[in-house]
PDB file of C-alpha atoms in Angstrom:
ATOM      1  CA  UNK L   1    -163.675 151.056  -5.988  1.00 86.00           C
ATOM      2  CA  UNK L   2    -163.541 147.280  -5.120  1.00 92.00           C
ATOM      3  CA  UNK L   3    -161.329 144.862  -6.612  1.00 93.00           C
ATOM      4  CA  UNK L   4    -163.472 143.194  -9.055  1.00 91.00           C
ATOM      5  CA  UNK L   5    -164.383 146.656  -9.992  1.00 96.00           C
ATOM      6  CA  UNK L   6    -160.653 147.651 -10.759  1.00 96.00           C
ATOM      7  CA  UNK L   7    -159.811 144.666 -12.342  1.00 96.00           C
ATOM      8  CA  UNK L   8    -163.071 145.248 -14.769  1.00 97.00           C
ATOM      9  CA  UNK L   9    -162.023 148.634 -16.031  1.00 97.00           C
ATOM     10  CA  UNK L  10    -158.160 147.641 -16.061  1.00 97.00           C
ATOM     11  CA  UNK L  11    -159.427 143.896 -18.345  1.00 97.00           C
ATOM     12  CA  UNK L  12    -161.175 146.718 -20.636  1.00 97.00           C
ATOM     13  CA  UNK L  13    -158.242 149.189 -21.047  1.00 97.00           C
ATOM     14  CA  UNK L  14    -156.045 146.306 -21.660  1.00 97.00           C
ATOM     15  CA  UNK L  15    -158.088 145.123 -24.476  1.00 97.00           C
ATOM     16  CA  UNK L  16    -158.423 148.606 -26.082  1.00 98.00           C
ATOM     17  CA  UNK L  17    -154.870 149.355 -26.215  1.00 97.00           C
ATOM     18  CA  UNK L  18    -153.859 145.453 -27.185  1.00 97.00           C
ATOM     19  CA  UNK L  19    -156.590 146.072 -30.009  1.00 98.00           C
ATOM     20  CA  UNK L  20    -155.085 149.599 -30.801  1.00 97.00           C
ATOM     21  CA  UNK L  21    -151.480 147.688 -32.101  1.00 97.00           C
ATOM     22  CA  UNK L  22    -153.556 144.399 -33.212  1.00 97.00           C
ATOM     23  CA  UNK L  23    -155.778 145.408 -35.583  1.00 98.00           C
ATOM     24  CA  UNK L  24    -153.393 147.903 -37.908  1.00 98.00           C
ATOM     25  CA  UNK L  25    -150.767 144.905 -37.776  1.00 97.00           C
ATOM     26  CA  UNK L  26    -153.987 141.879 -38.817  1.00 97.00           C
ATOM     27  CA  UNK L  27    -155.156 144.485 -41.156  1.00 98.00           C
ATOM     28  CA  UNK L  28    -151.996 145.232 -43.021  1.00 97.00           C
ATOM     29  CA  UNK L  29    -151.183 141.794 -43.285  1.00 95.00           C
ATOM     30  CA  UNK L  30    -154.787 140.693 -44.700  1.00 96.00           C
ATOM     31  CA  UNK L  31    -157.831 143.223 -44.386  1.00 97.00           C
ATOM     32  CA  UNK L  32    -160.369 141.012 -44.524  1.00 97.00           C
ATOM     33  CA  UNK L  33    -159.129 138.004 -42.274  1.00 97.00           C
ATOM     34  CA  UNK L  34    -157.621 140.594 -40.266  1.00 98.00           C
ATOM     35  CA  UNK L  35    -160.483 142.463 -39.420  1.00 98.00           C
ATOM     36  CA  UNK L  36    -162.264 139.131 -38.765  1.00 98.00           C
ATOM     37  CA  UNK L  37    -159.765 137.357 -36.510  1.00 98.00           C
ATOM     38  CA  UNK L  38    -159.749 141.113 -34.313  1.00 98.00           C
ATOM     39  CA  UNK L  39    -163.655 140.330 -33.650  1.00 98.00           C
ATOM     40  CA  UNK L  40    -162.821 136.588 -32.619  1.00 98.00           C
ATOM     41  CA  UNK L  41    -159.786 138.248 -30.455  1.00 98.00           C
ATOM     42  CA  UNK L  42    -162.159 140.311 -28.801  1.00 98.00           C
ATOM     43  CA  UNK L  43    -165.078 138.017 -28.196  1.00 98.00           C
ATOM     44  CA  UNK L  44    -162.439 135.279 -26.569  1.00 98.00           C
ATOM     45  CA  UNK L  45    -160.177 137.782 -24.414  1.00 97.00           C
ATOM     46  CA  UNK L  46    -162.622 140.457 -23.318  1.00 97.00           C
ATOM     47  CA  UNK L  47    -166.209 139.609 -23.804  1.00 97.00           C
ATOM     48  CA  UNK L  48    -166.479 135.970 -23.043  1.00 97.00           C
ATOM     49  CA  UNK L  49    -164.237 136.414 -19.709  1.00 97.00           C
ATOM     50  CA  UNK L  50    -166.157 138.938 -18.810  1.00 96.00           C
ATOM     51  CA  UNK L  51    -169.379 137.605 -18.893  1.00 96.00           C
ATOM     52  CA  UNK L  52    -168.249 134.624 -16.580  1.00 94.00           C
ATOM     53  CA  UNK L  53    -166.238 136.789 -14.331  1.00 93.00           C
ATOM     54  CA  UNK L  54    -168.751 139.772 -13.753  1.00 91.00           C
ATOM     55  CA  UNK L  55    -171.803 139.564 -15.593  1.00 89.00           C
ATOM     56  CA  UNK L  56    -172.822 135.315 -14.493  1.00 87.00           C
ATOM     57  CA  UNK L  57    -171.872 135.768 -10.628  1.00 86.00           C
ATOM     58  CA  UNK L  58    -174.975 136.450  -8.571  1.00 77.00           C
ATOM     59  CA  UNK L  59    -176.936 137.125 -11.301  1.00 78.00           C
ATOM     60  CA  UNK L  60    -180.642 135.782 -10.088  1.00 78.00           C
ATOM     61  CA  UNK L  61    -181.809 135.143 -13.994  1.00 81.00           C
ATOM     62  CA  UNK L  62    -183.194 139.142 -13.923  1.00 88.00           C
ATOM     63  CA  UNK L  63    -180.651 139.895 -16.910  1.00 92.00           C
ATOM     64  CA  UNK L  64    -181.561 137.530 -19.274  1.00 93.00           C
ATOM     65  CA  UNK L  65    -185.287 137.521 -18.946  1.00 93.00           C
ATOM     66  CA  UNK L  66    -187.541 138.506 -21.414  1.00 93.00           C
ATOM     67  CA  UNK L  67    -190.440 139.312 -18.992  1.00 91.00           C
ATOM     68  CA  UNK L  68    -190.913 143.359 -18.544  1.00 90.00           C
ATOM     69  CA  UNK L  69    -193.348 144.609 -16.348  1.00 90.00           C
ATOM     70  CA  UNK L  70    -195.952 146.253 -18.611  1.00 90.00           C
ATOM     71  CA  UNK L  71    -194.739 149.747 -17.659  1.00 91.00           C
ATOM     72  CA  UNK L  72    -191.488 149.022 -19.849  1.00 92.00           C
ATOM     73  CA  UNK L  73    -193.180 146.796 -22.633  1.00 93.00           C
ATOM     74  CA  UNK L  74    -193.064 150.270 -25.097  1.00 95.00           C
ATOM     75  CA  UNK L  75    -189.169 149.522 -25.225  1.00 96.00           C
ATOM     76  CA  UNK L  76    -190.022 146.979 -27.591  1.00 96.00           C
ATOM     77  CA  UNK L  77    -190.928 148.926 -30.044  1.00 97.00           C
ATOM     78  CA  UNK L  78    -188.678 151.911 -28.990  1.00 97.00           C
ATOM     79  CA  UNK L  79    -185.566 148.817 -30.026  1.00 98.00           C
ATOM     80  CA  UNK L  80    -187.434 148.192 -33.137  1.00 97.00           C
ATOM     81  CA  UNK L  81    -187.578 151.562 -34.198  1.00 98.00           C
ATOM     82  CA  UNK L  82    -184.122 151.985 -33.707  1.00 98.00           C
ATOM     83  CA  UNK L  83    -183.295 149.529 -35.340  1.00 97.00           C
ATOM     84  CA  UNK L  84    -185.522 150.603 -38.366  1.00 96.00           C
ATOM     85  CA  UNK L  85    -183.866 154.185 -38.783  1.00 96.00           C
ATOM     86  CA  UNK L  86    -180.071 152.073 -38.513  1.00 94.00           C
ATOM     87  CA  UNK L  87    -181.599 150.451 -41.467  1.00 93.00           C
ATOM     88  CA  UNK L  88    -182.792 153.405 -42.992  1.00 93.00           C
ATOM     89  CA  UNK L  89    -179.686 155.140 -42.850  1.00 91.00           C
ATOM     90  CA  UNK L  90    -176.946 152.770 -43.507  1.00 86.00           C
ATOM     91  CA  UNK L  91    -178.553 149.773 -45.323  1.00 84.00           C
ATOM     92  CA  UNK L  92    -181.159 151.185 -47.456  1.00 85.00           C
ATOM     93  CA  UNK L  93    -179.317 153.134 -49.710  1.00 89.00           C
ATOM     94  CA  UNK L  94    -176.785 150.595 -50.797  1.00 89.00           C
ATOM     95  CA  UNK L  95    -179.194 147.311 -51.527  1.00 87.00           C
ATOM     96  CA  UNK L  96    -177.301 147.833 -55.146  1.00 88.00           C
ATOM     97  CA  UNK L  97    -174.273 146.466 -53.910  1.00 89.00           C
ATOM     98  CA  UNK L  98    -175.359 144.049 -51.477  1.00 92.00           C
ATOM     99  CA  UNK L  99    -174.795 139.400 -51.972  1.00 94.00           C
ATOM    100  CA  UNK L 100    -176.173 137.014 -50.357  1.00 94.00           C
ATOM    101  CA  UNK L 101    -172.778 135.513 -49.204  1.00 95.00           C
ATOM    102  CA  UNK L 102    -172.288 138.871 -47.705  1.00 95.00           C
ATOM    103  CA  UNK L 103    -175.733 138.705 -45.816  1.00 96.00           C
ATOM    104  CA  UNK L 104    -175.056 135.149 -44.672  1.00 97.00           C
ATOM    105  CA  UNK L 105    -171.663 136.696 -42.966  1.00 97.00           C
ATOM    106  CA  UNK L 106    -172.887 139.171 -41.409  1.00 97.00           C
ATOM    107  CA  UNK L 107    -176.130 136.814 -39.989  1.00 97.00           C
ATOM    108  CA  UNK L 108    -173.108 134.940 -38.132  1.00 97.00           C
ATOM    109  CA  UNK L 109    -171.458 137.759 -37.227  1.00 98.00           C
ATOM    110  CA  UNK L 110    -173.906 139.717 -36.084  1.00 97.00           C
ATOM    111  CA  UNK L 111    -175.499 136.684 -34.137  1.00 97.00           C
ATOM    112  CA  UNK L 112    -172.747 136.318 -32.016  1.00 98.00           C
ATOM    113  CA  UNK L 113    -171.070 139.810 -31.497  1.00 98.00           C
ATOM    114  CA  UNK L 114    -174.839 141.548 -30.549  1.00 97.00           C
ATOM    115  CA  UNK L 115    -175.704 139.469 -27.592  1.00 97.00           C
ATOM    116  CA  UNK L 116    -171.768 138.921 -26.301  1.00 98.00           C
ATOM    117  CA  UNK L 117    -171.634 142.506 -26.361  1.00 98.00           C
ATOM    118  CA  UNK L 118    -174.336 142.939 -24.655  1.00 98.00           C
ATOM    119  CA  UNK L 119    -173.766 140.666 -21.716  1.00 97.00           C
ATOM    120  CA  UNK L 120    -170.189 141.465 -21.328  1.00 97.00           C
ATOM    121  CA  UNK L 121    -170.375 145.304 -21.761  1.00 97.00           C
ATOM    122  CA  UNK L 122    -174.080 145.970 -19.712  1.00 96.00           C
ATOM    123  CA  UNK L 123    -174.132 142.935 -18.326  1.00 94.00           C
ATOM    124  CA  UNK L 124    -170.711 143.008 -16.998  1.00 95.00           C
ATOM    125  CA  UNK L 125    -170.847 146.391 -16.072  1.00 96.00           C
ATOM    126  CA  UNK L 126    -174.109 146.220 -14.049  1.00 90.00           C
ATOM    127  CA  UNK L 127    -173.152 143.072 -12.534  1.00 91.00           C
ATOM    128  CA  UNK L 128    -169.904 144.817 -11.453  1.00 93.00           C
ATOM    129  CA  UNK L 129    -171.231 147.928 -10.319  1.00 94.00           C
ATOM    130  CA  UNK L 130    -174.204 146.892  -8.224  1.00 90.00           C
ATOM    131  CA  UNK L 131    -173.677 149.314  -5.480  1.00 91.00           C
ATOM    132  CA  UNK L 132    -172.354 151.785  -7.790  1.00 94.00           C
ATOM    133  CA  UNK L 133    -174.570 151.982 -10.857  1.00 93.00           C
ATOM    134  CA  UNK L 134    -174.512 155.401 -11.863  1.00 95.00           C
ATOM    135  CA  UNK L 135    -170.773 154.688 -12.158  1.00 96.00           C
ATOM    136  CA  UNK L 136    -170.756 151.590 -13.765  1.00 95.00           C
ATOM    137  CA  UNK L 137    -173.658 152.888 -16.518  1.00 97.00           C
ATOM    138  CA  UNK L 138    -170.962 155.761 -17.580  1.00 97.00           C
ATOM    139  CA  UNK L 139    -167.527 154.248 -17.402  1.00 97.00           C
ATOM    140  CA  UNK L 140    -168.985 150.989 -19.349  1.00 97.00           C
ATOM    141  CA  UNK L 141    -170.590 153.197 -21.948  1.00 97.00           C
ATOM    142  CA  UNK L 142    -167.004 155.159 -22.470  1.00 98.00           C
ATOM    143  CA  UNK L 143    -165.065 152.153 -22.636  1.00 98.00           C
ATOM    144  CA  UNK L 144    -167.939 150.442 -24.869  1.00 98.00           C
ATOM    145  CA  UNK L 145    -167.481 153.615 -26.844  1.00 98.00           C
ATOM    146  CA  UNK L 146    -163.327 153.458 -26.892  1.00 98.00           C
ATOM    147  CA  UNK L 147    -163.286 149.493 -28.101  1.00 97.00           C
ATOM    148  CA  UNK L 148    -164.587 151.243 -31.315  1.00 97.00           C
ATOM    149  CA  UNK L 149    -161.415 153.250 -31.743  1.00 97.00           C
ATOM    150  CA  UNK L 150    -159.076 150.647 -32.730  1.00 97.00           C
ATOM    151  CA  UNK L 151    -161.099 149.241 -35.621  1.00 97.00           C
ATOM    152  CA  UNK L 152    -161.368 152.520 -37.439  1.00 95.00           C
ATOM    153  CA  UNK L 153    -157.596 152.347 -37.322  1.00 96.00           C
ATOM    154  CA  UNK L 154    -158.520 148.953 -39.643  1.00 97.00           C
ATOM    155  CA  UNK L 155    -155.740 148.790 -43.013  1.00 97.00           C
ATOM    156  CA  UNK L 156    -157.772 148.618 -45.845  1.00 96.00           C
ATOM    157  CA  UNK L 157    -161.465 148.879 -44.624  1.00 97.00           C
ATOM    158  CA  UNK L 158    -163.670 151.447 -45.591  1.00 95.00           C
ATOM    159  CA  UNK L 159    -166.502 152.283 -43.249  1.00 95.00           C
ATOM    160  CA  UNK L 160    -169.609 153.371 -44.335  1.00 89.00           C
ATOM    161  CA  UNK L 161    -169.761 157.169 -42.949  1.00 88.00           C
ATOM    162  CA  UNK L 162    -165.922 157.110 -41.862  1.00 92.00           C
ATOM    163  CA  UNK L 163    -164.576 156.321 -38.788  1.00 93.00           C
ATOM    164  CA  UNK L 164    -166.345 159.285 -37.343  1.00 93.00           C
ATOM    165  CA  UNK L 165    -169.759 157.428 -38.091  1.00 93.00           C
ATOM    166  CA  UNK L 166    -168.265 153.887 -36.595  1.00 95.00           C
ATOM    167  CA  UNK L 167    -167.454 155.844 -33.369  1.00 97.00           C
ATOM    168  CA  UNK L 168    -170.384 157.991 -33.566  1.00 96.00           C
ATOM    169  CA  UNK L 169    -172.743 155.343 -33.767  1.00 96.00           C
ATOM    170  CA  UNK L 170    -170.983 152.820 -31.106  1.00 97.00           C
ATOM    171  CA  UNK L 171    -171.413 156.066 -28.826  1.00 98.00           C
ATOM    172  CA  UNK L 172    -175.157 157.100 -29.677  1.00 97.00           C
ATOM    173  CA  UNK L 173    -176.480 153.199 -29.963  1.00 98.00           C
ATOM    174  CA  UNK L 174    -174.068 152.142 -26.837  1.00 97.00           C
ATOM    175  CA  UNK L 175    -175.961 155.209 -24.713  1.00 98.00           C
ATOM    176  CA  UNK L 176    -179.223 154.362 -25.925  1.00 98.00           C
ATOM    177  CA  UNK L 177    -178.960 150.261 -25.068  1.00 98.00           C
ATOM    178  CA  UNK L 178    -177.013 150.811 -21.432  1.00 97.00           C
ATOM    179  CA  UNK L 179    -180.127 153.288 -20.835  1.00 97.00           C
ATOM    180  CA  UNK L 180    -182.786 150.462 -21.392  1.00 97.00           C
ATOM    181  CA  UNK L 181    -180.770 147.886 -19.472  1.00 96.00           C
ATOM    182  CA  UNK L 182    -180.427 150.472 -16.836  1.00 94.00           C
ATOM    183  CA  UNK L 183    -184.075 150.832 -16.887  1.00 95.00           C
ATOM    184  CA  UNK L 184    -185.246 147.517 -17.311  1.00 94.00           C
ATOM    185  CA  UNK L 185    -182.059 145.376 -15.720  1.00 93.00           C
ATOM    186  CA  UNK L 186    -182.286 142.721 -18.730  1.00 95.00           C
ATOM    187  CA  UNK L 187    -180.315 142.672 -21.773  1.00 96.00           C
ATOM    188  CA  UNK L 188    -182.717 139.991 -23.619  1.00 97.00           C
ATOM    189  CA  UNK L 189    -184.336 142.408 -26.174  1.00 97.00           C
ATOM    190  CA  UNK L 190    -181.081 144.852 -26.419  1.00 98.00           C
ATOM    191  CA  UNK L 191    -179.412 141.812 -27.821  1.00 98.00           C
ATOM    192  CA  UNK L 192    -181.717 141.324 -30.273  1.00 98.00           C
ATOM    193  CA  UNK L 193    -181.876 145.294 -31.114  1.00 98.00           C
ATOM    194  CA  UNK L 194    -177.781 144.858 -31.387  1.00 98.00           C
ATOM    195  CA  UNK L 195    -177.837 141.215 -33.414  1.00 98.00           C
ATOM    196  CA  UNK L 196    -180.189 143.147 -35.842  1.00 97.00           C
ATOM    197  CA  UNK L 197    -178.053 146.409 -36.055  1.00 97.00           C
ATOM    198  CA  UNK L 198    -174.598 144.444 -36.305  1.00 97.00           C
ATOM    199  CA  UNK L 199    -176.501 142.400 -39.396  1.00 96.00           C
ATOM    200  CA  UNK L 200    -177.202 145.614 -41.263  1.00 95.00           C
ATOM    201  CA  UNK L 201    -174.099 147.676 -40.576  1.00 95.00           C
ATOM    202  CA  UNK L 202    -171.822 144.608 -41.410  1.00 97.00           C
ATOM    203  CA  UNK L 203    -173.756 143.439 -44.398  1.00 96.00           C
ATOM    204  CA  UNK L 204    -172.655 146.881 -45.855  1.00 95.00           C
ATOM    205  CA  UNK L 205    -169.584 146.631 -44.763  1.00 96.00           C
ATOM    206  CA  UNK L 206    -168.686 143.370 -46.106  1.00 97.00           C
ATOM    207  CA  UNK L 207    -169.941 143.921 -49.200  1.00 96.00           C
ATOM    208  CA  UNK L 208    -168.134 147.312 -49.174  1.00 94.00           C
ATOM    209  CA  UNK L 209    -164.926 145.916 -48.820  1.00 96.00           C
ATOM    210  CA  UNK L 210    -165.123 142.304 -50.796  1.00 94.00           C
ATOM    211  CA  UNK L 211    -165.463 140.026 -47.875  1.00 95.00           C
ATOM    212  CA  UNK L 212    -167.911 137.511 -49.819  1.00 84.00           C
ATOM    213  CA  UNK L 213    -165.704 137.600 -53.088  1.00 69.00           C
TER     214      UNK L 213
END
């Protein structure tokens, strides 16, 4: 592997085992704020380096158009579909509980964390792993997968499902949006998919666990 390569996949295992002591210690102290400062921790040490270290350099505008050729237009509705049954599944049977302060939250949230995950996790990876794709696809969907790990280790936050459903899902959504980037070499319309997701699944959860109170 090549040096930028290397120094990829040892940025992301740094991160996963800074998050794996970081986010039981934030969460202990104060769940919610916690929990919330671990995203922002993230986003400015992993995902936001990574997007201007591997994902910006040489990148000819390909992964953040929203043109498809018209053989790959039915992934548009293949992301909205997705995101329908993630809806379905995790939102739809707890509208009881759900605010509007929690909504608002997870709008922001969700806003942000979909489309930096996106660039620095396919983006990053692809940009990375030009000659090597096949590579880069699989060891950027296990680490995407891994990140999840720490936060079910969260003090204090209940997951909807368990942890087994946070890392479940990260694994089965994170296999499904590297596979249309593969295929289509943009992540415009997988950040969207993601934005939406993240505003469902974290609407729940902050309601869940009092963040709006």
């Amino acid at each position: 592997m090549t040096r930028p390569q290397i120094a990829l996949l040892l940025h992301a295992a740094l991160l996963i085992g800074a998050l794996f002591l970081l986010v039981p210690w934030l969460t202990s102290w104060d769940p919610r704020a916690g929990y919330l400062f671990s995203l922002v921790f993230y986003w400015l040490f992993f995902c936001l380096p990574v997007i201007g270290w591997h994902a910006l350099p040489g990148n000819d505008g390909q992964l953040f158009t929203e043109r498809l050729p018209w053989r790959y237009w039915w992934f548009i509705p293949l992301l909205l579909l997705q995101v329908g049954l993630v809806a379905l599944a995790s939102f739809a049977p707890n509208t009881a509980m759900l605010t509007s302060g929690a909504m608002w939250l997870a709008l922001l949230i969700g806003v942000i964390n979909g489309p930096l995950e996106e660039i620095a996790w396919r983006g990053g990876f692809l940009g990375a792993f030009r000659a090597r794709p096949t590579l880069g696809f699989w060891l950027g969907w296990v680490l995407f997968t891994a990140w999840h790990i720490p936060l079910a280790l969260s003090v204090g936050i209940s997951f909807d499902g368990g942890a087994l459903a946070l890392i479940g899902g990260a694994a089965a959504l994170g296999l499904f949006w590297s596979w249309v980037v593969w295929m289509t070499g943009s992540v415009f319309y997988v950040s969207i998919a993601h934005a939406l997701t993240n505003l469902f699944a974290f609407w729940v959860l902050f309601d869940r666990n009092g963040f709006a109170a």
